[in-house]
mmCIF file of C-alpha atoms and ligand atoms in Angstrom:
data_model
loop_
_atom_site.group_PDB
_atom_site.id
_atom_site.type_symbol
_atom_site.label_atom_id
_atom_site.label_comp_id
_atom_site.label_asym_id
_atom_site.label_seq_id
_atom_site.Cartn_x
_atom_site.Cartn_y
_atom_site.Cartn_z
ATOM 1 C CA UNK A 1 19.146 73.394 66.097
ATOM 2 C CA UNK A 2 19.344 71.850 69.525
ATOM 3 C CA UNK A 3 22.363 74.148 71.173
ATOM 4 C CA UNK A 4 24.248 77.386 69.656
ATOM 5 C CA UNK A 5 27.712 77.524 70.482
ATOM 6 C CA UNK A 6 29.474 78.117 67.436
ATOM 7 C CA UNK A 7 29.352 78.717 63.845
ATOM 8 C CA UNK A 8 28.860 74.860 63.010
ATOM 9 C CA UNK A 9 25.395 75.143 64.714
ATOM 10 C CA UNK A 10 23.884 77.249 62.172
ATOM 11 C CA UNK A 11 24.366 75.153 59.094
ATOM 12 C CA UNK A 12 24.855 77.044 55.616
ATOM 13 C CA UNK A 13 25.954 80.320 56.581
ATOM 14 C CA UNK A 14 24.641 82.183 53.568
ATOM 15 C CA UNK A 15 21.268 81.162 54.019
ATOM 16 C CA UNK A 16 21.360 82.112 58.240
ATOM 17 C CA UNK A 17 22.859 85.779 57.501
ATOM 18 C CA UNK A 18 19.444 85.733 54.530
ATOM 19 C CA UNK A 19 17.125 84.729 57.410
ATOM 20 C CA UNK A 20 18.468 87.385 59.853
ATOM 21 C CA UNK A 21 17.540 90.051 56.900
ATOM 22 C CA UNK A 22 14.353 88.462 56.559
ATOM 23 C CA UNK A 23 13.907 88.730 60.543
ATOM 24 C CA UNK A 24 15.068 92.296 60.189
ATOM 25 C CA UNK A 25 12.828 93.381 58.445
ATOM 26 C CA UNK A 26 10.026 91.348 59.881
ATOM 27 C CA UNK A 27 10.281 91.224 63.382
ATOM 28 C CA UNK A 28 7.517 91.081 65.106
ATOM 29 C CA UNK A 29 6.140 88.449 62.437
ATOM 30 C CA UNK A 30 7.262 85.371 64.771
ATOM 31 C CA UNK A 31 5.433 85.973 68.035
ATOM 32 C CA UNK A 32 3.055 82.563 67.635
ATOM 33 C CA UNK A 33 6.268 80.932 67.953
ATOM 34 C CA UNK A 34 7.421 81.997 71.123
ATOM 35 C CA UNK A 35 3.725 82.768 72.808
ATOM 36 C CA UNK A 36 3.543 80.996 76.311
ATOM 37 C CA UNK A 37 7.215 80.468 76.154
ATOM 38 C CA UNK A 38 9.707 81.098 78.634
ATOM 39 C CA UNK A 39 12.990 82.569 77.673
ATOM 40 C CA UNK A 40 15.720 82.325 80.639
ATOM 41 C CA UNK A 41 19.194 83.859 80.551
ATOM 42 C CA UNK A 42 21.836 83.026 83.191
ATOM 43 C CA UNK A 43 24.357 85.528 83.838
ATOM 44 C CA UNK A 44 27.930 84.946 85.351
ATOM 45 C CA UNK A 45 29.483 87.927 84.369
ATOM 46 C CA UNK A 46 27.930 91.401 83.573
ATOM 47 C CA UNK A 47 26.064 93.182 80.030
ATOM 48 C CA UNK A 48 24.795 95.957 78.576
ATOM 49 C CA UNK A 49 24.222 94.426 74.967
ATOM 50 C CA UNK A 50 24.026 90.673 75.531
ATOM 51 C CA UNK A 51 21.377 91.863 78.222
ATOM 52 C CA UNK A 52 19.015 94.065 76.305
ATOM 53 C CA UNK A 53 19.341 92.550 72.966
ATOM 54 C CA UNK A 54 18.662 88.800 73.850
ATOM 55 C CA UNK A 55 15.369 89.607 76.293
ATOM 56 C CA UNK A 56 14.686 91.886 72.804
ATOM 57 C CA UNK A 57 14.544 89.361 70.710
ATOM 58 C CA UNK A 58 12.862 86.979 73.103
ATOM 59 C CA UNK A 59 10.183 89.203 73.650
ATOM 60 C CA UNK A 60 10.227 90.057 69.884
ATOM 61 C CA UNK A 61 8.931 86.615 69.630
ATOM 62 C CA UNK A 62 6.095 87.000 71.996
ATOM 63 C CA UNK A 63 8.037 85.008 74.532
ATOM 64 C CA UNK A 64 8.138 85.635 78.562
ATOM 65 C CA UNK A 65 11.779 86.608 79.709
ATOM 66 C CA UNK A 66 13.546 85.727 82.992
ATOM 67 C CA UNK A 67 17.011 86.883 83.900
ATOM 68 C CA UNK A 68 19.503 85.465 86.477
ATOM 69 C CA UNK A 69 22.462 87.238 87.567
ATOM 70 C CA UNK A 70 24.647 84.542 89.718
ATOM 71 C CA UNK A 71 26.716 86.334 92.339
ATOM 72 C CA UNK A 72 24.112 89.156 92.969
ATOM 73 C CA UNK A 73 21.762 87.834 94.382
ATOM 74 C CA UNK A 74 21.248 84.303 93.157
ATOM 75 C CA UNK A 75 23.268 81.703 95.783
ATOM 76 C CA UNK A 76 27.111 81.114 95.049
ATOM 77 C CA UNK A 77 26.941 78.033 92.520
ATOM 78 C CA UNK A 78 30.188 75.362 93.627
ATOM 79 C CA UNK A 79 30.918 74.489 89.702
ATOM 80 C CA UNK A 80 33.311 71.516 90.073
ATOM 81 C CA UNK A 81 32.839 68.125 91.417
ATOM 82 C CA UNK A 82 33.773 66.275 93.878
ATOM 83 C CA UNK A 83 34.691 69.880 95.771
ATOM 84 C CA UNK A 84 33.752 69.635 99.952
ATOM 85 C CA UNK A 85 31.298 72.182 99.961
ATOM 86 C CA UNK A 86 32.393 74.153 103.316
ATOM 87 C CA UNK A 87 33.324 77.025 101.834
ATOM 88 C CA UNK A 88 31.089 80.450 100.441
ATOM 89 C CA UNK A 89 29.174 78.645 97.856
ATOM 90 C CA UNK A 90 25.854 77.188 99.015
ATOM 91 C CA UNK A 91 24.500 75.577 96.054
ATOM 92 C CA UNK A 92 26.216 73.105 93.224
ATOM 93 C CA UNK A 93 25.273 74.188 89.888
ATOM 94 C CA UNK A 94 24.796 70.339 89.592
ATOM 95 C CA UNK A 95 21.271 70.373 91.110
ATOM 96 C CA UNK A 96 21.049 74.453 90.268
ATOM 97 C CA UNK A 97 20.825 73.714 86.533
ATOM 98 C CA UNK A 98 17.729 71.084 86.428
ATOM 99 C CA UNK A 99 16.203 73.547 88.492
ATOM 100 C CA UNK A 100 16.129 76.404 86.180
ATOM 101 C CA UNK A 101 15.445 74.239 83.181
ATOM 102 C CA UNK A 102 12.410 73.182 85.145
ATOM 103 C CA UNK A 103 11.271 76.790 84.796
ATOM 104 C CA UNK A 104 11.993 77.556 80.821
ATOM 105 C CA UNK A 105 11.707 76.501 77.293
ATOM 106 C CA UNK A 106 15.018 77.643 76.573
ATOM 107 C CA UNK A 107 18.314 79.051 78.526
ATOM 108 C CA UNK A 108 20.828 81.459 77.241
ATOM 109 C CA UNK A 109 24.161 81.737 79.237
ATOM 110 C CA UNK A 110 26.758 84.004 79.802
ATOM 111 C CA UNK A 111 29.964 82.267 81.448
ATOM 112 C CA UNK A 112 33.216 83.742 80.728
ATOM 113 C CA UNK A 113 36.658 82.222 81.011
ATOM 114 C CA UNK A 114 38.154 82.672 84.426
ATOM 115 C CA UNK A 115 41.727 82.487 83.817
ATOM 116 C CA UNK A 116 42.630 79.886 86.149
ATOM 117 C CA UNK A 117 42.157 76.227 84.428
ATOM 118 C CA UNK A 118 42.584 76.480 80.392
ATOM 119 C CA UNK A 119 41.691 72.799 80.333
ATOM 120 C CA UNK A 120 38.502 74.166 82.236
ATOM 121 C CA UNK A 121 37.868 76.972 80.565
ATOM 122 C CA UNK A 122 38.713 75.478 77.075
ATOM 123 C CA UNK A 123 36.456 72.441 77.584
ATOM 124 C CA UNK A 124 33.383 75.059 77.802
ATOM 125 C CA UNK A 125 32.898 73.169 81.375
ATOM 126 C CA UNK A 126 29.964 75.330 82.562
ATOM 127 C CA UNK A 127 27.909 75.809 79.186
ATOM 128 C CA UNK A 128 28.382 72.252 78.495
ATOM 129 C CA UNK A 129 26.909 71.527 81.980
ATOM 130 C CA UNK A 130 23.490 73.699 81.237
ATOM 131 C CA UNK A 131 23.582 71.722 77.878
ATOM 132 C CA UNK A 132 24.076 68.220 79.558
ATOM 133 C CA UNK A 133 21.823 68.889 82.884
ATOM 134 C CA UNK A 134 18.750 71.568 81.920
ATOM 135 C CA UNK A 135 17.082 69.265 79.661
ATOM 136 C CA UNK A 136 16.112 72.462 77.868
ATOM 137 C CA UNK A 137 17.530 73.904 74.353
ATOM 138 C CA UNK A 138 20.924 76.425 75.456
ATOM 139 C CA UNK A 139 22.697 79.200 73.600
ATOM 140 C CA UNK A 140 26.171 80.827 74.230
ATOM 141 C CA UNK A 141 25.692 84.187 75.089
ATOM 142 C CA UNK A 142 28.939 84.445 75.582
ATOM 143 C CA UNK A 143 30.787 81.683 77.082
ATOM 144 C CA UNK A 144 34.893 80.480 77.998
ATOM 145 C CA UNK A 145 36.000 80.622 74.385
ATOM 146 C CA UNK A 146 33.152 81.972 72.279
ATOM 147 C CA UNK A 147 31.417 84.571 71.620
ATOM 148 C CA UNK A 148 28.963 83.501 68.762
ATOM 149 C CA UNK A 149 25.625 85.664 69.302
ATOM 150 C CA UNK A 150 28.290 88.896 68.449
ATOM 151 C CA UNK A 151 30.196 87.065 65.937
ATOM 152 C CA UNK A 152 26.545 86.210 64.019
ATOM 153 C CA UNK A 153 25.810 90.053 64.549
ATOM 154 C CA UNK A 154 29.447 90.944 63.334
ATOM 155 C CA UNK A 155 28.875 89.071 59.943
ATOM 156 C CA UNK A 156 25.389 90.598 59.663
ATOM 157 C CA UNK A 157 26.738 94.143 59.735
ATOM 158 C CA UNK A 158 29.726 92.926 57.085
ATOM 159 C CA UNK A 159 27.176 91.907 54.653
ATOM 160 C CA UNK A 160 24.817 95.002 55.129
ATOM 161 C CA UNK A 161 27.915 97.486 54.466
ATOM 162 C CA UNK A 162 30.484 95.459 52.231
ATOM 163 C CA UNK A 163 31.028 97.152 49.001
ATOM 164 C CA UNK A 164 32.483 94.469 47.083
ATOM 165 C CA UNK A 165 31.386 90.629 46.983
ATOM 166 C CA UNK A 166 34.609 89.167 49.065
ATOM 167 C CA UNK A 167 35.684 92.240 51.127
ATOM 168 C CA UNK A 168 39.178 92.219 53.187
ATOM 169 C CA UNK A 169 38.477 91.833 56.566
ATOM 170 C CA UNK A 170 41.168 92.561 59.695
ATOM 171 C CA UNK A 171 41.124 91.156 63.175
ATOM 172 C CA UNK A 172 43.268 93.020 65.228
ATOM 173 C CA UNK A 173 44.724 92.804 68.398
ATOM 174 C CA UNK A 174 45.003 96.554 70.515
ATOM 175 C CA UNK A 175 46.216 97.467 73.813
ATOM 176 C CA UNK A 176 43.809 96.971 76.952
ATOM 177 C CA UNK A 177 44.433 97.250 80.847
ATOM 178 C CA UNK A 178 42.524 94.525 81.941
ATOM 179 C CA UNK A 179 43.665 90.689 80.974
ATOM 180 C CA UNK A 180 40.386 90.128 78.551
ATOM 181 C CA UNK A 181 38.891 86.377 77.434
ATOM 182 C CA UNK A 182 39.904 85.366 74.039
ATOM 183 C CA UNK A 183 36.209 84.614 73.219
ATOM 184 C CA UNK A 184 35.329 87.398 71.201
ATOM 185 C CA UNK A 185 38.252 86.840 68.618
ATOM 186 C CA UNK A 186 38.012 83.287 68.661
ATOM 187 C CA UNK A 187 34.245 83.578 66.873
ATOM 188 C CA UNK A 188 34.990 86.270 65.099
ATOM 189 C CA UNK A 189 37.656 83.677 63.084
ATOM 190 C CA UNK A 190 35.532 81.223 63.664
ATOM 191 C CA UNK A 191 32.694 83.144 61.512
ATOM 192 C CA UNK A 192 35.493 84.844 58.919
ATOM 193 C CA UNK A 193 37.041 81.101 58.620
ATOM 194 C CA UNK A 194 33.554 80.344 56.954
ATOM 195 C CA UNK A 195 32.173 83.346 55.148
ATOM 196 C CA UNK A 196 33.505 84.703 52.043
ATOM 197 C CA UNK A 197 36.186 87.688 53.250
ATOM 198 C CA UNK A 198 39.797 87.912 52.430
ATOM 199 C CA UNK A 199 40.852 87.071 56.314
ATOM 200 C CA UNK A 200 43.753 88.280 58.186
ATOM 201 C CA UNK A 201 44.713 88.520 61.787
ATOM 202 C CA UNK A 202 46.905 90.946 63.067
ATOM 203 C CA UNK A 203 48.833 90.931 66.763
ATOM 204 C CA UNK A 204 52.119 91.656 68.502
ATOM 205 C CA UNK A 205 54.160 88.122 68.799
ATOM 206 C CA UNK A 206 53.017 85.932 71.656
ATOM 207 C CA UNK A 207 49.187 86.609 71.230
ATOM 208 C CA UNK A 208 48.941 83.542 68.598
ATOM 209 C CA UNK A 209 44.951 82.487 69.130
ATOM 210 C CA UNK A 210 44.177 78.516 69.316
ATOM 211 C CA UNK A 211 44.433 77.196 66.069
ATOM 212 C CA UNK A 212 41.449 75.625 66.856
ATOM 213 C CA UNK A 213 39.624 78.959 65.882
ATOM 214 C CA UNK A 214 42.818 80.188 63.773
ATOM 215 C CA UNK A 215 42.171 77.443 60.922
ATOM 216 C CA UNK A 216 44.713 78.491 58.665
ATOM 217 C CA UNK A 217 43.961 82.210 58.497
ATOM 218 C CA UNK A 218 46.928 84.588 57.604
ATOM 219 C CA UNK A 219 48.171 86.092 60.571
ATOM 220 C CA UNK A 220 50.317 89.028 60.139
ATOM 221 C CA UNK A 221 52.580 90.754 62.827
ATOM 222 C CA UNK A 222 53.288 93.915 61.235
ATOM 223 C CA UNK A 223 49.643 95.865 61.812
ATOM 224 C CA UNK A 224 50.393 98.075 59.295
ATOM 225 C CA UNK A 225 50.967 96.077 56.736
ATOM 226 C CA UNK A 226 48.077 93.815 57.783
ATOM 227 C CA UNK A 227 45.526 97.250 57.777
ATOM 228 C CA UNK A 228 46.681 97.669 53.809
ATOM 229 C CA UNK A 229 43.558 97.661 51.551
ATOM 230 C CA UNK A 230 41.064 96.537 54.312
ATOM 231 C CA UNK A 231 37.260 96.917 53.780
ATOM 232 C CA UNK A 232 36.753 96.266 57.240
ATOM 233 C CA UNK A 233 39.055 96.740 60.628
ATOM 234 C CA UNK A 234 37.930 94.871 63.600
ATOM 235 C CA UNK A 235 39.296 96.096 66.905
ATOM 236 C CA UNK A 236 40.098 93.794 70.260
ATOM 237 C CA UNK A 237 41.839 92.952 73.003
ATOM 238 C CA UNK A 238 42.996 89.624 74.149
ATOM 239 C CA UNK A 239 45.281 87.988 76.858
ATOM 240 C CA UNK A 240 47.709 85.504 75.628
ATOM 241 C CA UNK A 241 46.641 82.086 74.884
ATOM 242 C CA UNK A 242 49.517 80.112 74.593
ATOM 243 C CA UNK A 243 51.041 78.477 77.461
ATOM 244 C CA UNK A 244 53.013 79.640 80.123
ATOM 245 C CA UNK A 245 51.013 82.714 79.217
ATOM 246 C CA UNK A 246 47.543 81.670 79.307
ATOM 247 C CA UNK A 247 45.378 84.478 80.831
ATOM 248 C CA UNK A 248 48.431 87.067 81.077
ATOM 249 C CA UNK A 249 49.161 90.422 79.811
ATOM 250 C CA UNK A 250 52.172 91.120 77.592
ATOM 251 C CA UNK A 251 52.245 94.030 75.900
ATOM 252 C CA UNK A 252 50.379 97.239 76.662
ATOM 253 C CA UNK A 253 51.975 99.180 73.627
ATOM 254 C CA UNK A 254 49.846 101.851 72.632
ATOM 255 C CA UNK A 255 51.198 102.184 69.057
ATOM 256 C CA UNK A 256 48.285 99.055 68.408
ATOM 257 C CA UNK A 257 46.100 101.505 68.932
ATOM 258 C CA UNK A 258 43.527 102.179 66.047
ATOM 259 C CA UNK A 259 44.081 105.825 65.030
ATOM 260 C CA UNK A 260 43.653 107.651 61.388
ATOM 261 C CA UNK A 261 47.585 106.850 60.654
ATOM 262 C CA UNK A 262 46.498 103.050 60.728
ATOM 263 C CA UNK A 263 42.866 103.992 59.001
ATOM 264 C CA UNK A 264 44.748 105.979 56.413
ATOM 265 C CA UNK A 265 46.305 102.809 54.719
ATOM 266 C CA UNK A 266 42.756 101.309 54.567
ATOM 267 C CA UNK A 267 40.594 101.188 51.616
ATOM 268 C CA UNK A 268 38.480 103.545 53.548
ATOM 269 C CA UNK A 269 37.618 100.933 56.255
ATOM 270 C CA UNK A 270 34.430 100.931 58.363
ATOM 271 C CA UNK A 271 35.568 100.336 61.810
ATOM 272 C CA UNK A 272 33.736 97.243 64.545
ATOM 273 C CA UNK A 273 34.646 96.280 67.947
ATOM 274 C CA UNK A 274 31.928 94.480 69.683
ATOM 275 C CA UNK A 275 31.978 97.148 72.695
ATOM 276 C CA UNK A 276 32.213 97.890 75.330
ATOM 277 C CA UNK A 277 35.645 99.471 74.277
ATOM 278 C CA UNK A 278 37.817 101.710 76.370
ATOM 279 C CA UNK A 279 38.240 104.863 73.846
ATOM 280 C CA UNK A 280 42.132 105.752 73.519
ATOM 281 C CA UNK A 281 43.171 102.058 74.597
ATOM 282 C CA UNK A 282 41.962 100.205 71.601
ATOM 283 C CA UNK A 283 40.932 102.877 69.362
ATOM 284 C CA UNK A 284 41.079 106.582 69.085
ATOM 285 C CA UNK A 285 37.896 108.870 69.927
ATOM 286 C CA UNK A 286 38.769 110.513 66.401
ATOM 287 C CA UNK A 287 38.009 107.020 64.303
ATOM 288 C CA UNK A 288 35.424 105.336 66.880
ATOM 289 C CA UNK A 289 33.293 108.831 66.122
ATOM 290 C CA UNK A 290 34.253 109.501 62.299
ATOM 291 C CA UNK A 291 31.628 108.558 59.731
ATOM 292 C CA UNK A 292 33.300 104.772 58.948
ATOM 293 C CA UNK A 293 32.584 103.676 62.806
ATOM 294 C CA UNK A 294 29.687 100.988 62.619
ATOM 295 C CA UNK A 295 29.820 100.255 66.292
ATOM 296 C CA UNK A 296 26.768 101.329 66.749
ATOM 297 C CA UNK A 297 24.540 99.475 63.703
ATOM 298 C CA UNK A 298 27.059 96.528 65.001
ATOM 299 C CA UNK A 299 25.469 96.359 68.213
ATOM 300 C CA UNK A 300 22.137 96.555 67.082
ATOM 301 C CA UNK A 301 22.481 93.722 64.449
ATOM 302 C CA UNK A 302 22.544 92.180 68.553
ATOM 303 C CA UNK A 303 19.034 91.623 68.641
ATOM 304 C CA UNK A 304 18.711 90.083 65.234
ATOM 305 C CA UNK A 305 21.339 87.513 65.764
ATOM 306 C CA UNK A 306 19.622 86.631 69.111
ATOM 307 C CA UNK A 307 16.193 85.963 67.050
ATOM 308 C CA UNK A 308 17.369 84.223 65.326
ATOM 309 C CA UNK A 309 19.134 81.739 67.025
ATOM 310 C CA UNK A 310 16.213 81.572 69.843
ATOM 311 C CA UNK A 311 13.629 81.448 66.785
ATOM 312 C CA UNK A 312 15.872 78.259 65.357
ATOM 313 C CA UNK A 313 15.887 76.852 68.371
ATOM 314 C CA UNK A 314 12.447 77.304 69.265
ATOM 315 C CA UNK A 315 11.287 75.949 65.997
ATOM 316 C CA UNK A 316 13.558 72.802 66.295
ATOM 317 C CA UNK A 317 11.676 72.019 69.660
ATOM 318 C CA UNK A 318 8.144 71.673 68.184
HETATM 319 N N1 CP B 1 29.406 92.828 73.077
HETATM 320 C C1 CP B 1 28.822 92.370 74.195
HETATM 321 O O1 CP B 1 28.632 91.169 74.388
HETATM 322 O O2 CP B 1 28.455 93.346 75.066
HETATM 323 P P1 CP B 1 28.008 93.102 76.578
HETATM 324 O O3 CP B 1 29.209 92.488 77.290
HETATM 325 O O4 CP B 1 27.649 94.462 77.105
HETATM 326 O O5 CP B 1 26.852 92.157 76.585
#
């Protein structure tokens, strides 16, 4: 494995979610791997998880880890071409990019969608430039229109707490403030598309995902209905991704919500969301505390995706 951007990277599924139990369990067992080994992650936007977990796992591998935020106190990187640089960005990420590969073994990078270009953001413009110009191995840690380190972690936590061989799984859409990427559901389909779960997506009309990510999946507009026998309800926001829309806000109703009247027509459902998740916006401070929240394993399972992936890609490089 050379990059990690989506699901497609990590080959037979099956046999990567029976490696990450085997790393689980074992993790310190790797560290020759990563000894003298630099692990560098390059933040656009901020984390808690991403953060903590990935420099985790790195150093769970005996490697050395560096972290980059851009915008506090790293120089303004000038991302597009051709651009007359006499504005408040100093540096292109043109000659930015060789120079931190220079300095690794292998670069994660956080680089979310800005809502401004969708051909920009949907062409994965500024991973695809680390991958192209640091001459080094990169992983998403969450990039334009994926979020594949949580969606690994995601499936993880599915297969340590499903009670039945194909469980029904629900992505839904709730309410948020803020106009949020559509990264985070896009892998999470991505990753459903491929394992073995009854699939459905739920959302108010207009929120349609790219059916690039969508594949065929049911998608079902009354929640309700969609929550009906579910193993598994997974909570997020989303702007709209269809065009005029793309990047907007269209619905703040508050009946998408995840309370116990939605939980109640589960088949006693554990509840995800990736976090961080604004409590009484997406979901209800009764369910996100009650006994079938797994937020918290979920988040963990962080670090085990992360060694994984930077333990593939490590290995791939020797
Ligand atoms: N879920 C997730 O990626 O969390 P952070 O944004 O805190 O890294």
């Amino acid at each position: 494995m050379r990059t990690y951007t989506n699901v497609k990277d990590l080959g037979d599924l099956k046999a990567a979610v029976k490696e990450a139990l085997e790393v689980k369990a074992n993790r310190y067992s790797y560290k020759a791997l990563g000894t003298d080994k630099t692990l560098l992650m390059v933040f656009f936007n901020s984390s808690l998880r991403t953060r903590l977990s990935t420099q985790k796992a790195g150093m769970n591998l005996g490697m050395n880890t560096m972290v980059l935020d851009i915008n506090q106190g790293a120089w303004k990187l000038e991302t597009e071409r051709g651009v007359i640089m006499d504005g408040d960005k100093p540096e292109h990420i043109l000659e930015a990019i060789p120079v931190m590969g220079a300095y690794c073994d292998v670069i994660g990078v956080r680089a979310f969608a800005q809502f401004e270009d969708k051909a920009f953001d949907y062409s994965e413009t500024i991973l695809n430039q680390f991958i192209q110009y640091s001459g080094k191995p990169v992983f998403s840690m969450e990039a334009a229109t994926g979020h594949p380190l949580q969606a690994f972690a995601d499936l993880i936590t599915i297969e340590e707490y499903k009670k039945k061989e194909r469980p029904k799984v629900v992505l839904t859409w709730a309410p948020h403030p803020k106009a949020l990427p559509q990264a985070v559901p896009n892998s999470f389909a991505d990753f459903m598309n491929e394992a073995d779960v009854d699939f459905v997506i739920t959302h108010p009309e207009g929120y349609e995902l790219s059916e690039q990510f969508v594949r065929g999946a049911r998608v079902e507009y009354d929640q309700l209905k969609a929550f009906e026998g579910a193993d598994f309800i997974y909570a997020k926001n989303w702007a709209a991704f269809n065009d005029p829309n793309y990047g907007k806000i269209l619905s703040t109703d508050r009946s998408w919500t995840v309370s116990d009247r939605q939980m109640a027509v589960t088949n006693d459902a554990r509840f995800m969301h990736c976090l961080p998740v604004r409590r009484n916006m997406i979901v209800t401070d009764e369910v996100i505390e009650s006994p079938r929240s797994i937020v918290i394993p979920e988040a963990a399972n962080r670090e085990i995706s992360a060694q994984v992936v930077i333990k593939r890609l490590l290995e791939a490089a020797q």
